[in-house]
CSV table of C-alpha atoms and ligand atoms in Angstrom, one decimal:
chain,number,residue,atom,x,y,z
F,1,MET,CA,-73.8,46.1,99.5
F,2,ARG,CA,-71.3,43.8,97.8
F,3,GLN,CA,-71.9,42.3,94.3
F,4,LEU,CA,-71.3,38.6,94.1
F,5,THR,CA,-71.7,38.2,90.4
F,6,PRO,CA,-69.3,39.6,87.9
F,7,PRO,CA,-69.7,43.2,86.8
F,8,GLY,CA,-71.3,44.0,83.4
F,9,ALA,CA,-74.8,43.8,81.9
F,10,ALA,CA,-75.5,40.2,82.8
F,11,GLY,CA,-79.1,38.9,83.2
F,12,VAL,CA,-78.9,38.7,87.0
F,13,ALA,CA,-76.9,40.5,89.6
F,14,VAL,CA,-76.6,39.0,93.0
F,15,LEU,CA,-76.0,41.5,95.8
F,16,ARG,CA,-75.0,40.7,99.4
F,17,VAL,CA,-76.5,43.2,101.9
F,18,GLU,CA,-74.3,44.3,104.7
F,19,PRO,CA,-75.9,43.8,108.1
F,20,GLN,CA,-76.0,47.5,108.8
F,21,GLN,CA,-78.0,48.1,105.6
F,22,ARG,CA,-80.5,45.3,106.3
F,23,GLU,CA,-83.2,47.5,107.7
F,24,ALA,CA,-82.9,50.1,105.1
F,25,VAL,CA,-83.0,47.5,102.3
F,26,LEU,CA,-86.0,45.7,103.9
F,27,ALA,CA,-87.9,49.1,103.9
F,28,CYS,CA,-87.5,49.1,100.1
F,29,LEU,CA,-89.0,45.6,99.6
F,30,ARG,CA,-92.6,44.6,99.2
F,31,PHE,CA,-92.9,40.9,99.5
F,32,ARG,CA,-95.5,38.9,97.5
F,33,VAL,CA,-96.5,37.1,100.7
F,34,GLY,CA,-96.4,38.2,104.3
F,35,ASP,CA,-93.5,40.2,105.8
F,36,GLY,CA,-92.5,37.7,108.5
F,37,VAL,CA,-89.7,35.3,107.6
F,38,ALA,CA,-91.7,32.3,108.9
F,39,GLU,CA,-94.5,33.3,106.5
F,40,ARG,CA,-92.6,34.0,103.4
F,41,GLY,CA,-89.7,31.4,103.8
F,42,PRO,CA,-86.0,31.9,103.3
F,43,ILE,CA,-86.4,32.6,99.6
F,44,ALA,CA,-89.1,35.0,98.5
F,45,ARG,CA,-90.1,37.1,95.5
F,46,ALA,CA,-90.4,40.9,96.2
F,47,TRP,CA,-90.8,44.2,94.4
F,48,LEU,CA,-87.9,46.5,94.9
F,49,LEU,CA,-89.4,49.9,95.6
F,50,LEU,CA,-87.1,52.9,95.0
F,51,ASP,CA,-88.8,56.2,95.8
F,52,GLY,CA,-92.1,54.4,95.8
F,53,VAL,CA,-91.7,53.1,92.3
F,54,ALA,CA,-91.6,49.3,91.7
F,55,THR,CA,-88.2,49.2,90.0
F,56,ASP,CA,-87.5,45.5,89.8
F,57,ASP,CA,-89.0,42.1,90.5
F,58,ILE,CA,-86.3,40.3,92.6
F,59,LEU,CA,-85.6,37.2,94.7
F,60,VAL,CA,-84.6,37.8,98.3
F,61,VAL,CA,-82.6,35.0,100.0
F,62,ASP,CA,-82.6,35.5,103.7
F,63,ARG,CA,-79.7,33.7,105.4
F,64,GLY,CA,-80.4,34.9,108.9
F,65,ALA,CA,-77.5,37.3,109.6
F,66,GLY,CA,-77.0,38.0,105.9
F,67,MET,CA,-79.4,38.7,103.0
F,68,GLU,CA,-79.0,38.4,99.3
F,69,LEU,CA,-80.9,40.3,96.6
F,70,HIS,CA,-81.0,38.6,93.2
F,71,THR,CA,-81.8,41.5,91.0
F,72,HIS,CA,-81.8,42.0,87.3
F,73,GLY,CA,-78.4,43.1,86.0
F,74,SER,CA,-79.3,46.0,83.8
F,75,PRO,CA,-76.8,48.9,84.1
F,76,ALA,CA,-79.6,51.4,84.8
F,77,LEU,CA,-80.9,49.4,87.8
F,78,GLN,CA,-77.4,48.7,89.1
F,79,GLY,CA,-76.7,52.4,88.8
F,80,LEU,CA,-79.8,53.3,90.9
F,81,LEU,CA,-78.8,50.7,93.5
F,82,THR,CA,-75.2,52.0,93.7
F,83,ALA,CA,-76.5,55.6,94.1
F,84,ARG,CA,-78.8,54.5,96.9
F,85,PHE,CA,-76.8,51.9,98.8
F,86,GLY,CA,-73.3,51.9,97.3
F,87,ILE,CA,-72.3,48.6,95.7
F,88,ARG,CA,-68.8,47.3,96.1
F,89,ASP,CA,-67.3,45.7,93.0
F,90,PRO,CA,-66.3,42.0,93.6
F,91,ARG,CA,-62.8,42.7,92.1
F,92,THR,CA,-62.0,45.1,95.0
F,93,GLY,CA,-61.6,44.5,98.7
F,94,ALA,CA,-60.0,41.6,100.5
F,95,ALA,CA,-63.3,39.6,100.8
F,96,ALA,CA,-63.9,39.4,97.1
F,97,GLU,CA,-65.5,36.0,96.2
F,98,PRO,CA,-65.5,34.2,92.9
F,99,PRO,CA,-68.7,35.2,91.1
F,100,ALA,CA,-71.1,32.3,90.4
F,101,ALA,CA,-69.3,30.1,92.9
F,102,ALA,CA,-71.0,31.9,95.8
F,103,LEU,CA,-74.4,31.1,94.4
F,104,LEU,CA,-73.5,27.5,93.8
F,105,ARG,CA,-71.9,27.0,97.2
F,106,GLU,CA,-74.7,28.5,99.2
F,107,ALA,CA,-77.7,26.9,97.5
F,108,LEU,CA,-80.3,26.0,100.1
F,109,SER,CA,-81.5,22.8,98.6
F,110,PRO,CA,-80.6,20.2,95.9
F,111,GLN,CA,-83.2,21.9,93.6
F,112,GLN,CA,-81.6,25.3,94.0
F,113,LEU,CA,-78.2,23.8,93.3
F,114,ALA,CA,-79.5,22.3,90.1
F,115,LEU,CA,-81.1,25.6,89.3
F,116,ALA,CA,-77.9,27.6,89.9
F,117,LEU,CA,-76.1,25.2,87.5
F,118,GLU,CA,-78.8,25.3,84.9
F,119,GLN,CA,-78.9,29.1,85.1
F,120,GLN,CA,-75.3,29.2,84.0
F,121,ARG,CA,-76.1,27.2,80.9
F,122,TYR,CA,-79.5,28.7,79.9
F,123,ASP,CA,-78.8,32.3,79.2
F,124,TRP,CA,-81.8,34.4,78.2
F,125,ALA,CA,-80.1,36.5,75.5
F,126,SER,CA,-78.3,33.6,73.9
F,127,CYS,CA,-81.4,31.4,74.0
F,128,MET,CA,-83.4,34.2,72.2
F,129,SER,CA,-80.7,34.8,69.7
F,130,ALA,CA,-80.4,31.1,68.9
F,131,ALA,CA,-84.2,30.9,68.5
F,132,LEU,CA,-84.4,33.9,66.3
F,133,ALA,CA,-81.7,32.4,64.0
F,134,LEU,CA,-83.9,29.3,63.4
F,135,PRO,CA,-86.6,28.9,60.8
F,136,ALA,CA,-90.1,29.7,62.2
F,137,ASP,CA,-91.2,26.1,62.9
F,138,ALA,CA,-88.1,25.1,64.8
F,139,ARG,CA,-88.1,28.5,66.5
F,140,ALA,CA,-91.6,27.9,67.9
F,141,GLU,CA,-90.6,24.5,69.2
F,142,LEU,CA,-87.4,25.8,70.9
F,143,LEU,CA,-89.3,28.8,72.5
F,144,ALA,CA,-92.1,26.6,73.8
F,145,ALA,CA,-89.6,24.3,75.4
F,146,ALA,CA,-87.8,27.3,77.0
F,147,LEU,CA,-91.1,28.6,78.3
F,148,LEU,CA,-91.9,25.2,79.9
F,149,ARG,CA,-88.5,24.9,81.4
F,150,SER,CA,-88.8,28.4,82.9
F,151,ARG,CA,-92.1,27.5,84.4
F,152,VAL,CA,-90.7,24.4,86.0
F,153,ALA,CA,-87.7,26.4,87.3
F,154,MET,CA,-90.0,29.0,88.8
F,155,ALA,CA,-92.0,26.2,90.5
F,156,HIS,CA,-88.8,25.2,92.3
F,157,VAL,CA,-87.8,28.7,93.2
F,158,GLU,CA,-91.2,30.1,94.3
F,159,VAL,CA,-92.4,27.4,96.6
F,160,PRO,CA,-96.2,27.8,96.4
F,161,ARG,CA,-98.4,27.5,99.5
F,162,VAL,CA,-101.2,25.0,99.4
F,163,VAL,CA,-103.8,25.7,102.1
F,164,LEU,CA,-106.2,23.0,103.3
F,165,ALA,CA,-109.3,25.0,104.1
F,166,GLY,CA,-112.9,24.1,104.9
F,167,GLN,CA,-115.4,23.7,107.7
F,168,GLN,CA,-114.5,22.4,111.1
F,169,ASN,CA,-114.3,18.6,111.3
F,170,ALA,CA,-114.2,18.3,107.5
F,171,GLY,CA,-111.0,16.2,107.7
F,172,LYS,CA,-108.3,18.8,106.8
F,173,SER,CA,-105.8,17.7,109.5
F,174,THR,CA,-106.3,14.0,108.6
F,175,LEU,CA,-105.6,14.7,105.0
F,176,PHE,CA,-102.6,16.9,106.0
F,177,ASN,CA,-101.1,14.1,108.0
F,178,ARG,CA,-101.6,11.5,105.2
F,179,LEU,CA,-99.9,13.8,102.7
F,180,LEU,CA,-96.9,14.2,105.1
F,181,PHE,CA,-96.7,10.5,106.0
F,182,ARG,CA,-96.8,11.3,109.7
F,183,GLU,CA,-99.1,12.4,112.5
F,184,ARG,CA,-98.1,16.1,112.5
F,185,SER,CA,-101.4,17.8,113.2
F,186,VAL,CA,-103.9,16.9,115.9
F,187,VAL,CA,-106.9,15.0,114.6
F,188,GLY,CA,-110.2,14.2,116.4
F,189,PRO,CA,-114.0,14.4,116.3
F,190,LEU,CA,-114.2,17.6,118.3
F,191,PRO,CA,-114.9,20.5,115.9
F,192,GLY,CA,-112.4,23.4,116.1
F,193,LEU,CA,-109.5,21.2,117.1
F,194,THR,CA,-106.8,23.0,114.9
F,195,ARG,CA,-106.2,26.5,115.9
F,196,ASP,CA,-102.7,27.7,115.0
F,197,ALA,CA,-101.8,26.9,111.4
F,198,VAL,CA,-99.4,24.0,110.9
F,199,ARG,CA,-97.0,24.4,108.1
F,200,GLU,CA,-94.7,21.9,106.5
F,201,ARG,CA,-92.5,21.8,103.3
F,202,THR,CA,-93.2,18.8,101.2
F,203,ALA,CA,-93.3,17.7,97.6
F,204,LEU,CA,-96.2,16.7,95.4
F,205,ALA,CA,-95.8,15.3,91.9
F,206,GLY,CA,-92.1,16.1,92.2
F,207,PHE,CA,-92.5,19.8,92.9
F,208,PRO,CA,-91.9,21.5,96.3
F,209,TYR,CA,-94.9,22.9,98.1
F,210,GLU,CA,-95.6,24.3,101.5
F,211,LEU,CA,-98.6,22.5,102.8
F,212,ILE,CA,-100.7,24.4,105.5
F,213,ASP,CA,-103.4,23.0,107.8
F,214,ILE,CA,-105.5,25.8,109.2
F,215,ALA,CA,-108.4,26.3,111.7
F,216,GLY,CA,-111.7,25.3,110.2
F,217,GLU,CA,-114.6,27.7,109.5
F,218,GLY,CA,-117.4,27.3,112.1
F,219,HIS,CA,-118.3,28.1,115.7
F,220,ALA,CA,-115.8,30.2,117.6
F,221,VAL,CA,-115.9,29.5,121.3
F,222,ASP,CA,-113.7,32.4,122.3
F,223,SER,CA,-111.7,35.3,120.9
F,224,ILE,CA,-108.7,33.0,120.3
F,225,ASP,CA,-110.9,30.9,118.0
F,226,VAL,CA,-112.0,34.1,116.2
F,227,GLN,CA,-108.3,35.1,115.7
F,228,ALA,CA,-107.4,31.6,114.6
F,229,ILE,CA,-110.1,31.5,111.9
F,230,GLU,CA,-109.1,35.0,110.7
F,231,ALA,CA,-105.4,34.0,110.5
F,232,GLY,CA,-106.5,31.0,108.4
F,233,ARG,CA,-108.4,33.2,106.0
F,234,GLU,CA,-105.3,35.5,105.7
F,235,LEU,CA,-103.1,32.5,104.8
F,236,GLN,CA,-105.5,31.6,101.9
F,237,ARG,CA,-104.7,34.9,100.2
F,238,GLY,CA,-102.3,34.3,97.4
F,239,ALA,CA,-102.2,30.5,98.1
F,240,ILE,CA,-103.6,27.5,96.2
F,241,VAL,CA,-106.7,26.7,98.2
F,242,VAL,CA,-107.9,23.1,98.6
F,243,LEU,CA,-111.4,23.2,100.0
F,244,VAL,CA,-112.0,20.0,102.0
F,245,VAL,CA,-115.7,19.2,102.2
F,246,ASP,CA,-117.1,16.3,104.3
F,247,ALA,CA,-119.0,14.3,101.7
F,248,SER,CA,-121.1,12.7,104.4
F,249,ARG,CA,-122.5,16.2,105.1
F,250,GLY,CA,-122.2,17.7,101.6
F,251,PRO,CA,-121.3,21.3,100.9
F,252,GLY,CA,-123.0,24.0,102.9
F,253,ASP,CA,-123.4,27.8,102.6
F,254,VAL,CA,-120.0,28.2,104.2
F,255,ASP,CA,-118.3,26.0,101.5
F,256,ARG,CA,-120.2,27.9,98.8
F,257,ALA,CA,-118.9,31.2,100.1
F,258,MET,CA,-115.3,29.9,100.1
F,259,CYS,CA,-115.4,28.3,96.7
F,260,THR,CA,-114.1,30.4,93.8
F,261,ALA,CA,-113.2,29.4,90.2
F,262,ASP,CA,-109.6,28.7,91.4
F,263,THR,CA,-110.5,26.5,94.4
F,264,LEU,CA,-109.7,22.8,94.2
F,265,VAL,CA,-112.5,20.9,95.9
F,266,VAL,CA,-111.8,17.7,97.7
F,267,ALA,CA,-114.7,15.6,98.9
F,268,SER,CA,-113.5,13.8,102.1
F,269,LYS,CA,-114.8,10.9,104.1
F,270,SER,CA,-116.1,9.2,100.9
F,271,ASP,CA,-116.1,5.9,102.9
F,272,LEU,CA,-119.2,7.1,104.8
F,273,PRO,CA,-122.7,7.2,103.4
F,274,ARG,CA,-122.9,10.3,101.2
F,275,ALA,CA,-125.1,13.3,101.5
F,276,ALA,CA,-126.5,15.0,98.3
F,277,TRP,CA,-123.9,16.9,96.3
F,278,PRO,CA,-125.5,20.0,94.6
F,279,ASP,CA,-125.4,20.1,90.8
F,280,GLY,CA,-122.8,22.6,89.7
F,281,PHE,CA,-120.8,22.5,92.9
F,282,PRO,CA,-117.3,21.2,91.8
F,283,ARG,CA,-115.8,18.0,93.1
F,284,HIS,CA,-112.2,17.6,91.8
F,285,LEU,CA,-111.2,14.7,94.0
F,286,GLU,CA,-112.9,12.2,96.2
F,287,ILE,CA,-111.0,10.7,99.0
F,288,ALA,CA,-111.2,8.6,102.2
F,289,ALA,CA,-108.1,9.9,104.0
F,290,GLU,CA,-108.6,7.6,106.9
F,291,PHE,CA,-108.2,4.6,104.8
F,292,ALA,CA,-106.3,5.6,101.6
F,293,THR,CA,-102.5,5.3,101.6
F,294,ALA,CA,-100.5,8.5,101.7
F,295,GLY,CA,-98.9,7.6,98.3
F,296,SER,CA,-102.2,7.4,96.5
F,297,LEU,CA,-103.4,10.7,98.1
F,298,ARG,CA,-100.2,12.5,97.2
F,299,ASP,CA,-100.4,11.2,93.7
F,300,ALA,CA,-104.0,12.3,93.2
F,301,LEU,CA,-103.5,15.8,94.7
F,302,GLY,CA,-100.1,16.2,93.1
F,303,GLN,CA,-101.5,15.5,89.7
F,304,LEU,CA,-104.4,17.9,90.2
F,305,LEU,CA,-102.0,20.7,91.2
F,306,GLN,CA,-99.6,19.9,88.4
F,307,ARG,CA,-102.5,20.0,85.8
F,308,ARG,CA,-103.8,23.3,87.3
F,309,ARG,CA,-100.3,24.9,87.0
F,310,ALA,CA,-99.7,23.3,83.5
F,311,LEU,CA,-96.4,21.7,84.7
F,312,PRO,CA,-95.0,18.5,83.3
F,313,GLY,CA,-94.2,15.5,85.6
F,314,ALA,CA,-91.0,15.6,87.7
F,315,GLY,CA,-87.9,15.8,85.5
F,316,PRO,CA,-84.9,17.9,85.0
F,317,VAL,CA,-85.3,21.5,86.3
F,318,GLY,CA,-83.9,23.4,83.3
F,319,GLY,CA,-84.5,26.9,82.2
F,320,PHE,CA,-84.6,30.4,83.6
F,321,ALA,CA,-85.8,31.1,87.2
F,322,ALA,CA,-85.4,34.8,87.1
F,323,LEU,CA,-87.2,36.1,84.1
F,324,THR,CA,-88.8,39.6,84.4
F,325,PRO,CA,-92.5,39.7,83.7
F,326,SER,CA,-91.7,41.4,80.4
F,327,GLN,CA,-89.2,38.7,79.4
F,328,LEU,CA,-91.7,36.0,80.2
F,329,ALA,CA,-94.4,37.8,78.2
F,330,GLN,CA,-91.8,38.2,75.3
F,331,LEU,CA,-91.0,34.5,75.5
F,332,GLN,CA,-94.7,33.6,75.5
F,333,ALA,CA,-95.4,35.9,72.6
F,334,ALA,CA,-92.4,34.6,70.6
F,335,ALA,CA,-93.5,31.0,71.4
F,336,ASP,CA,-97.0,31.9,70.1
F,337,GLY,CA,-95.5,33.2,66.9
F,338,THR,CA,-96.9,36.7,67.6
F,339,SER,CA,-93.7,38.6,68.5
F,340,ASP,CA,-91.9,41.0,66.3
F,341,PRO,CA,-88.5,39.3,65.7
F,342,GLY,CA,-86.8,42.6,65.0
F,343,ARG,CA,-87.8,44.0,68.4
F,344,ALA,CA,-86.9,40.8,70.2
F,345,ALA,CA,-83.4,40.8,68.6
F,346,SER,CA,-82.8,44.4,69.8
F,347,ILE,CA,-83.9,43.6,73.3
F,348,CYS,CA,-81.6,40.5,73.3
F,349,ALA,CA,-78.7,42.7,72.1
F,350,ALA,CA,-79.3,45.2,74.9
F,351,ASP,CA,-79.4,42.3,77.5
F,352,ARG,CA,-76.1,40.8,76.3
F,353,PRO,CA,-73.2,41.3,78.8
F,354,GLY,CA,-70.9,44.1,77.7
F,355,ALA,CA,-73.5,45.6,75.4
L,401,GTP,N1,-114.7,7.9,108.3
L,401,GTP,C1,-113.8,8.8,108.0
L,401,GTP,N2,-113.5,9.7,109.0
L,401,GTP,C2,-112.6,10.7,108.8
L,401,GTP,C3,-112.0,10.8,107.5
L,401,GTP,N3,-111.1,11.9,107.6
L,401,GTP,C4,-111.3,12.4,108.8
L,401,GTP,N4,-112.1,11.7,109.5
L,401,GTP,C5,-112.5,11.9,110.9
L,401,GTP,O1,-113.2,13.2,111.0
L,401,GTP,C6,-112.9,13.8,112.3
L,401,GTP,C7,-112.3,15.2,112.0
L,401,GTP,O2,-111.1,15.1,111.3
L,401,GTP,P1,-110.0,16.3,111.4
L,401,GTP,O3,-109.0,15.9,110.4
L,401,GTP,O4,-109.5,16.6,112.7
L,401,GTP,O5,-110.9,17.5,110.8
L,401,GTP,P2,-110.4,19.0,110.6
L,401,GTP,O6,-111.0,19.5,109.4
L,401,GTP,O7,-109.0,19.2,110.8
L,401,GTP,O8,-111.2,19.7,111.8
L,401,GTP,P3,-110.8,21.1,112.6
L,401,GTP,O9,-109.4,21.1,113.0
L,401,GTP,O10,-111.7,21.1,113.7
L,401,GTP,O11,-111.2,22.2,111.7
L,401,GTP,C8,-111.9,12.9,113.0
L,401,GTP,O12,-112.6,12.1,113.9
L,401,GTP,C9,-111.3,12.0,111.9
L,401,GTP,O13,-110.9,10.8,112.3
L,401,GTP,C10,-112.3,9.9,106.5
L,401,GTP,O14,-111.8,9.9,105.4
L,401,GTP,N5,-113.2,8.9,106.8
L,402,MG,MG1,-107.8,20.2,112.1
């Protein structure tokens, strides 16, 4: 492994995995989503497991032949990784690269480029130190702003999956195509038309999402249909599920079984005469995808997702994208005014490069 970031106790250390170590490193990663590259995308969050212990919460950037691990920079963790894989110092060797330049040069999208730049400016330890030096009122304001910025940054780094689920013929593929502004998925009156999931990166309300059209729930003609329906259910795990219900038929037992507290329910085909909608069954959005413009549908669904995730409208990225869960909790607690400033100050000092 080669370290791309400068040595020292910086917040984040970026490590380039040598091709011959790729398999050994992959064996130590547990991804938050599936293991296939197609499933998890080129940038994914993973637990780093060393001797079966979840040692760090990292970002994995898969560049095909090469792979980067964006780990936390604590000396203890870097020591463990050096012992396990051997890390070459960027100052040695002919192929040494300038530290943050590699990150900036190799960003995969404009959002990541913006993030790499922002990350240089928003340093966790200095932000916390600056906040703790302020009077309580001003501190709470600064911390709340930092918290929001970090959530926005995470929304750009961890592209969430939005799965359009529901019964066969509910109008999932029609909605999918409208949201993408093009006829990507096959649509038609025949139930069970979509089999293999269709996946596309898009943006709603200014935030990137992966939108997924899956096989509908219903009659399976053969074993391929059974597999397709099962694959669709698998894709819903860990994703934001939009349950599309044909409003001209109303929700049935299948919809009831699929609907959890987190499900966003969209009533489709609202241009047709409506069936009864049971009291208590949610209906977050009503649409007629055949007739509505893509823009209005994107706005409506985007705003719904944005509210659900408590994110502001599109704007500057800002903030930290690589906070550990404990840093995030600390930021949250500090913003709520419940943190112990003394403890926060000591953690900040320990995080500071060179400490
Ligand atoms: N009137 C009306 N028809 C719609 C609307 N949305 C979809 N449809 C029609 O409903 C039928 C089914 O639409 P699809 O989008 O293919 O449904 P699906 O949920 O993807 O179906 P499966 O792939 O079989 O699970 C098609 O004939 C569409 O033209 C709508 O808003 N209004
Ligand atoms: Mg379909």
